[in-house]
Amino acid sequence: RKEVEQDPGPFNVPEGATVAFNCTYSNSASQSFFWYRQDCRKEPKLLMSVYSSGNEDGRFTAQLNRASQYISLLIRDSKLSDSATYLCVVRKGYSNASKIIFGSGTRLSIQP
Amino acid sequence: NAGVTQTPKFRVLKTGQSMTLLCAQDMNHEYMYWYRQDPGMGLRLIHYSVGEGTTAKGEVPDGYNVSRLKKQNFLLGLESAAPSQTSVYFCASSYSGVAGTYYEQYFGPGTRLTVT
């Protein structure tokens, strides 16, 4: 079983719709959680960190459920420019040398 | 401010050939990383460095060597390339920072390597 699992998609949704996807992690010792965005044939870039209390950044909302060991990303009023692959990232410790695990990504395609 | 750059962008090797991938960052970051990305596998850490002159193994280090002779450069070497090393290679860098604080990893544009 992979340590970080994501539904690969693709999620095809119409522009303006709300879309959500989850990421599950297997190691309960995981401490920090993030969402990265990767455009086609480009490098990953940090989208947002995921805090225990949940957090919002504009149209994006991230949630953490430690009991069930998953994090989620909700995108409201989706734009064509949101089309990308979203990578779930889990860090096992608090140090920046702690092991960081990337999920294989969920592909999102926003349709006009 | 170029951020993280990688050289070359594309390369085709024959089995058994060697090559070196160069990563350079101009952000004065202490930490540098080499990842490979394969379809359906996500990014996997090959080697990383927490400072000039230091390197450590990641998740998939076999078949690769690295060196960090200067703080701004991190080199990834393939001594004898194999078809299984066909992949996209990303370099990244970050601050070391304070424990408990996450410092974003900044990625280079990637190197697409094909081994035939």
mmCIF file of C-alpha atoms in Angstrom:
data_model
loop_
_atom_site.group_PDB
_atom_site.id
_atom_site.type_symbol
_atom_site.label_atom_id
_atom_site.label_comp_id
_atom_site.label_asym_id
_atom_site.label_seq_id
_atom_site.Cartn_x
_atom_site.Cartn_y
_atom_site.Cartn_z
ATOM 1 C CA ARG A 1 0.000 0.000 0.000
ATOM 2 C CA LYS A 2 1.312 3.455 -0.878
ATOM 3 C CA GLU A 3 1.969 5.801 2.037
ATOM 4 C CA VAL A 4 0.040 8.570 0.297
ATOM 5 C CA GLU A 5 -2.818 7.701 -2.037
ATOM 6 C CA GLN A 6 -4.802 9.876 -4.382
ATOM 7 C CA ASP A 7 -7.502 9.203 -6.928
ATOM 8 C CA PRO A 8 -5.644 9.798 -10.209
ATOM 9 C CA GLY A 9 -8.744 11.130 -11.954
ATOM 10 C CA PRO A 10 -9.160 12.782 -14.312
ATOM 11 C CA PHE A 11 -11.900 14.854 -12.772
ATOM 12 C CA ASN A 12 -13.678 16.581 -15.651
ATOM 13 C CA VAL A 13 -15.896 19.360 -14.339
ATOM 14 C CA PRO A 14 -17.621 22.339 -15.985
ATOM 15 C CA GLU A 15 -16.341 25.826 -15.396
ATOM 16 C CA GLY A 16 -17.948 27.384 -12.329
ATOM 17 C CA ALA A 17 -18.555 24.071 -10.588
ATOM 18 C CA THR A 18 -17.271 23.044 -7.192
ATOM 19 C CA VAL A 19 -14.924 20.088 -7.074
ATOM 20 C CA ALA A 20 -13.343 18.254 -4.178
ATOM 21 C CA PHE A 21 -10.827 15.475 -3.922
ATOM 22 C CA ASN A 22 -9.211 13.615 -1.091
ATOM 23 C CA CYS A 23 -5.852 12.178 -0.253
ATOM 24 C CA THR A 24 -5.306 9.414 2.306
ATOM 25 C CA TYR A 25 -2.108 8.740 4.207
ATOM 26 C CA SER A 26 -1.147 5.575 6.034
ATOM 27 C CA ASN A 27 1.326 6.764 8.658
ATOM 28 C CA SER A 28 -0.412 8.202 11.699
ATOM 29 C CA ALA A 29 2.885 9.851 12.723
ATOM 30 C CA SER A 30 2.617 12.233 9.780
ATOM 31 C CA GLN A 31 2.832 15.808 10.992
ATOM 32 C CA SER A 32 2.474 18.263 8.139
ATOM 33 C CA PHE A 33 0.340 18.323 5.042
ATOM 34 C CA PHE A 34 0.354 20.336 1.844
ATOM 35 C CA TRP A 35 -1.170 20.615 -1.581
ATOM 36 C CA TYR A 36 1.072 21.302 -4.558
ATOM 37 C CA ARG A 37 -0.100 22.100 -8.057
ATOM 38 C CA GLN A 38 1.640 20.822 -11.174
ATOM 39 C CA ASP A 39 0.775 22.058 -14.636
ATOM 40 C CA CYS A 40 1.343 19.769 -17.601
ATOM 41 C CA ARG A 41 5.082 19.229 -18.215
ATOM 42 C CA LYS A 42 5.958 21.822 -15.570
ATOM 43 C CA GLU A 43 7.420 21.727 -12.089
ATOM 44 C CA PRO A 44 5.291 21.398 -8.927
ATOM 45 C CA LYS A 45 4.503 24.563 -7.000
ATOM 46 C CA LEU A 46 3.124 24.933 -3.489
ATOM 47 C CA LEU A 47 -0.602 25.684 -3.523
ATOM 48 C CA MET A 48 -1.287 25.727 0.206
ATOM 49 C CA SER A 49 -0.439 24.171 3.521
ATOM 50 C CA VAL A 50 -3.147 22.255 5.359
ATOM 51 C CA TYR A 51 -3.717 23.200 8.982
ATOM 52 C CA SER A 52 -5.461 21.111 11.614
ATOM 53 C CA SER A 53 -8.317 23.571 11.876
ATOM 54 C CA GLY A 54 -8.749 23.752 8.112
ATOM 55 C CA ASN A 55 -7.836 26.767 6.046
ATOM 56 C CA GLU A 56 -9.040 28.753 3.116
ATOM 57 C CA ASP A 57 -7.246 30.718 0.430
ATOM 58 C CA GLY A 58 -9.651 32.429 -1.895
ATOM 59 C CA ARG A 59 -11.599 29.737 -3.754
ATOM 60 C CA PHE A 60 -9.511 26.943 -2.250
ATOM 61 C CA THR A 61 -10.273 25.215 1.043
ATOM 62 C CA ALA A 62 -8.103 22.537 2.612
ATOM 63 C CA GLN A 63 -9.195 20.236 5.410
ATOM 64 C CA LEU A 64 -7.368 17.687 7.565
ATOM 65 C CA ASN A 65 -9.028 14.722 9.245
ATOM 66 C CA ARG A 66 -6.435 13.074 11.495
ATOM 67 C CA ALA A 67 -8.840 10.445 12.833
ATOM 68 C CA SER A 68 -9.546 9.092 9.357
ATOM 69 C CA GLN A 69 -6.105 10.048 8.023
ATOM 70 C CA TYR A 70 -7.080 12.065 5.003
ATOM 71 C CA ILE A 71 -6.783 15.581 3.701
ATOM 72 C CA SER A 72 -9.072 17.218 1.186
ATOM 73 C CA LEU A 73 -9.006 20.067 -1.261
ATOM 74 C CA LEU A 74 -12.158 21.918 -2.298
ATOM 75 C CA ILE A 75 -12.167 24.310 -5.229
ATOM 76 C CA ARG A 76 -15.173 26.590 -5.603
ATOM 77 C CA ASP A 77 -16.238 28.467 -8.748
ATOM 78 C CA SER A 78 -13.638 26.567 -10.772
ATOM 79 C CA LYS A 79 -11.789 28.382 -13.574
ATOM 80 C CA LEU A 80 -10.253 27.028 -16.738
ATOM 81 C CA SER A 81 -6.875 27.979 -15.245
ATOM 82 C CA ASP A 82 -7.437 25.513 -12.390
ATOM 83 C CA SER A 83 -6.816 22.638 -14.809
ATOM 84 C CA ALA A 84 -3.718 20.918 -13.464
ATOM 85 C CA THR A 85 -2.576 17.955 -11.422
ATOM 86 C CA TYR A 86 -2.873 18.405 -7.669
ATOM 87 C CA LEU A 87 -0.270 16.648 -5.547
ATOM 88 C CA CYS A 88 -0.881 15.730 -1.945
ATOM 89 C CA VAL A 89 2.276 16.011 0.169
ATOM 90 C CA VAL A 90 2.849 14.616 3.647
ATOM 91 C CA ARG A 91 5.790 15.335 5.934
ATOM 92 C CA LYS A 92 6.593 12.923 8.723
ATOM 93 C CA GLY A 93 8.339 15.262 11.150
ATOM 94 C CA TYR A 94 8.780 18.923 11.968
ATOM 95 C CA SER A 95 12.275 19.350 10.617
ATOM 96 C CA ASN A 96 12.827 20.345 7.022
ATOM 97 C CA ALA A 97 15.010 17.244 6.822
ATOM 98 C CA SER A 98 12.009 15.079 7.700
ATOM 99 C CA LYS A 99 10.826 12.634 5.090
ATOM 100 C CA ILE A 100 8.451 14.208 2.610
ATOM 101 C CA ILE A 101 6.170 11.981 0.553
ATOM 102 C CA PHE A 102 4.415 13.097 -2.609
ATOM 103 C CA GLY A 103 1.220 11.490 -3.812
ATOM 104 C CA SER A 104 0.999 10.595 -7.477
ATOM 105 C CA GLY A 105 -1.513 13.365 -8.079
ATOM 106 C CA THR A 106 -5.124 13.952 -9.075
ATOM 107 C CA ARG A 107 -5.653 15.336 -12.543
ATOM 108 C CA LEU A 108 -8.315 18.046 -12.845
ATOM 109 C CA SER A 109 -9.686 19.273 -16.152
ATOM 110 C CA ILE A 110 -12.080 22.213 -16.164
ATOM 111 C CA GLN A 111 -14.349 22.201 -19.199
ATOM 112 C CA PRO A 112 -15.608 25.457 -20.793
ATOM 113 C CA ASN B 1 16.591 36.095 -9.696
ATOM 114 C CA ALA B 2 16.432 32.864 -11.715
ATOM 115 C CA GLY B 3 15.292 30.607 -8.837
ATOM 116 C CA VAL B 4 16.181 26.968 -9.527
ATOM 117 C CA THR B 5 17.625 26.069 -12.904
ATOM 118 C CA GLN B 6 18.455 22.667 -14.350
ATOM 119 C CA THR B 7 20.777 21.655 -17.148
ATOM 120 C CA PRO B 8 20.117 20.009 -19.571
ATOM 121 C CA LYS B 9 16.361 20.137 -20.242
ATOM 122 C CA PHE B 10 16.334 17.002 -22.387
ATOM 123 C CA ARG B 11 18.774 14.158 -22.928
ATOM 124 C CA VAL B 12 18.809 10.783 -24.640
ATOM 125 C CA LEU B 13 21.379 8.258 -23.452
ATOM 126 C CA LYS B 14 22.289 4.774 -24.539
ATOM 127 C CA THR B 15 22.425 2.032 -21.917
ATOM 128 C CA GLY B 16 25.749 2.140 -20.119
ATOM 129 C CA GLN B 17 26.537 5.775 -20.854
ATOM 130 C CA SER B 18 27.119 8.247 -18.064
ATOM 131 C CA MET B 19 25.979 11.799 -17.539
ATOM 132 C CA THR B 20 25.683 14.537 -14.941
ATOM 133 C CA LEU B 21 22.626 16.691 -14.316
ATOM 134 C CA LEU B 22 23.318 20.126 -12.916
ATOM 135 C CA CYS B 23 21.035 22.019 -10.553
ATOM 136 C CA ALA B 24 21.713 25.597 -9.539
ATOM 137 C CA GLN B 25 19.810 27.909 -7.175
ATOM 138 C CA ASP B 26 20.358 31.570 -6.437
ATOM 139 C CA MET B 27 18.160 31.844 -3.330
ATOM 140 C CA ASN B 28 20.901 30.947 -0.827
ATOM 141 C CA HIS B 29 18.949 27.859 0.262
ATOM 142 C CA GLU B 30 20.663 25.350 2.518
ATOM 143 C CA TYR B 31 18.654 22.307 1.450
ATOM 144 C CA MET B 32 18.655 20.814 -2.016
ATOM 145 C CA TYR B 33 16.939 17.704 -3.354
ATOM 146 C CA TRP B 34 16.842 15.476 -6.410
ATOM 147 C CA TYR B 35 13.571 13.734 -7.301
ATOM 148 C CA ARG B 36 12.439 11.550 -10.150
ATOM 149 C CA GLN B 37 8.857 11.524 -11.392
ATOM 150 C CA ASP B 38 7.377 8.546 -13.212
ATOM 151 C CA PRO B 39 3.785 8.069 -14.374
ATOM 152 C CA GLY B 40 1.562 6.885 -11.538
ATOM 153 C CA MET B 41 4.418 6.950 -9.023
ATOM 154 C CA GLY B 42 4.565 10.521 -7.791
ATOM 155 C CA LEU B 43 7.808 12.274 -7.003
ATOM 156 C CA ARG B 44 10.390 10.039 -5.335
ATOM 157 C CA LEU B 45 13.417 11.413 -3.518
ATOM 158 C CA ILE B 46 16.754 10.197 -4.876
ATOM 159 C CA HIS B 47 19.287 12.112 -2.769
ATOM 160 C CA TYR B 48 19.285 15.305 -0.789
ATOM 161 C CA SER B 49 21.718 17.700 0.845
ATOM 162 C CA VAL B 50 21.324 19.762 4.000
ATOM 163 C CA GLY B 51 24.342 21.928 3.285
ATOM 164 C CA GLU B 52 27.505 22.420 1.297
ATOM 165 C CA GLY B 53 29.680 19.306 1.382
ATOM 166 C CA THR B 54 26.950 17.025 2.752
ATOM 167 C CA THR B 55 24.690 14.545 0.975
ATOM 168 C CA ALA B 56 22.278 11.838 2.068
ATOM 169 C CA LYS B 57 20.312 9.047 0.441
ATOM 170 C CA GLY B 58 16.645 9.340 -0.234
ATOM 171 C CA GLU B 59 14.082 6.738 -1.141
ATOM 172 C CA VAL B 60 15.568 5.524 -4.458
ATOM 173 C CA PRO B 61 19.342 6.236 -4.462
ATOM 174 C CA ASP B 62 20.623 3.158 -6.316
ATOM 175 C CA GLY B 63 22.352 3.917 -9.593
ATOM 176 C CA TYR B 64 22.851 7.608 -8.750
ATOM 177 C CA ASN B 65 25.539 9.668 -7.073
ATOM 178 C CA VAL B 66 25.479 13.299 -6.009
ATOM 179 C CA SER B 67 27.834 16.052 -4.971
ATOM 180 C CA ARG B 68 27.358 19.449 -3.327
ATOM 181 C CA LEU B 69 30.717 21.175 -3.600
ATOM 182 C CA LYS B 70 29.180 24.640 -3.654
ATOM 183 C CA LYS B 71 26.098 25.784 -1.760
ATOM 184 C CA GLN B 72 24.330 26.883 -4.912
ATOM 185 C CA ASN B 73 24.942 23.723 -6.959
ATOM 186 C CA PHE B 74 23.772 20.133 -6.590
ATOM 187 C CA LEU B 75 24.922 17.596 -9.166
ATOM 188 C CA LEU B 76 23.265 14.267 -9.932
ATOM 189 C CA GLY B 77 25.373 11.643 -11.684
ATOM 190 C CA LEU B 78 24.375 8.497 -13.516
ATOM 191 C CA GLU B 79 27.472 6.314 -13.854
ATOM 192 C CA SER B 80 25.993 3.628 -16.101
ATOM 193 C CA ALA B 81 22.547 4.543 -17.360
ATOM 194 C CA ALA B 82 19.818 1.895 -17.547
ATOM 195 C CA PRO B 83 16.400 2.028 -19.266
ATOM 196 C CA SER B 84 14.783 1.972 -15.784
ATOM 197 C CA GLN B 85 16.279 5.435 -15.235
ATOM 198 C CA THR B 86 14.138 6.909 -17.989
ATOM 199 C CA SER B 87 12.216 9.562 -16.106
ATOM 200 C CA VAL B 88 11.712 13.247 -15.461
ATOM 201 C CA TYR B 89 14.211 14.545 -12.905
ATOM 202 C CA PHE B 90 13.387 17.520 -10.721
ATOM 203 C CA CYS B 91 15.739 19.420 -8.506
ATOM 204 C CA ALA B 92 14.371 21.444 -5.588
ATOM 205 C CA SER B 93 15.710 23.689 -2.861
ATOM 206 C CA SER B 94 14.445 25.128 0.404
ATOM 207 C CA TYR B 95 15.549 26.983 3.520
ATOM 208 C CA SER B 96 16.522 24.846 6.506
ATOM 209 C CA GLY B 97 14.649 27.163 8.832
ATOM 210 C CA VAL B 98 13.312 26.622 12.287
ATOM 211 C CA ALA B 99 12.016 23.222 13.374
ATOM 212 C CA GLY B 100 8.249 23.181 13.179
ATOM 213 C CA THR B 101 8.103 25.602 10.272
ATOM 214 C CA TYR B 102 7.712 24.335 6.736
ATOM 215 C CA TYR B 103 9.685 26.141 4.098
ATOM 216 C CA GLU B 104 8.373 25.647 0.609
ATOM 217 C CA GLN B 105 10.404 23.559 -1.794
ATOM 218 C CA TYR B 106 11.118 25.460 -4.998
ATOM 219 C CA PHE B 107 11.467 23.208 -8.002
ATOM 220 C CA GLY B 108 13.469 23.535 -11.173
ATOM 221 C CA PRO B 109 11.819 23.024 -14.584
ATOM 222 C CA GLY B 110 12.926 19.394 -14.843
ATOM 223 C CA THR B 111 15.166 17.296 -17.062
ATOM 224 C CA ARG B 112 13.549 14.727 -19.337
ATOM 225 C CA LEU B 113 15.907 11.775 -19.660
ATOM 226 C CA THR B 114 15.404 8.819 -21.961
ATOM 227 C CA VAL B 115 17.697 5.806 -21.788
ATOM 228 C CA THR B 116 17.498 3.472 -24.783
#
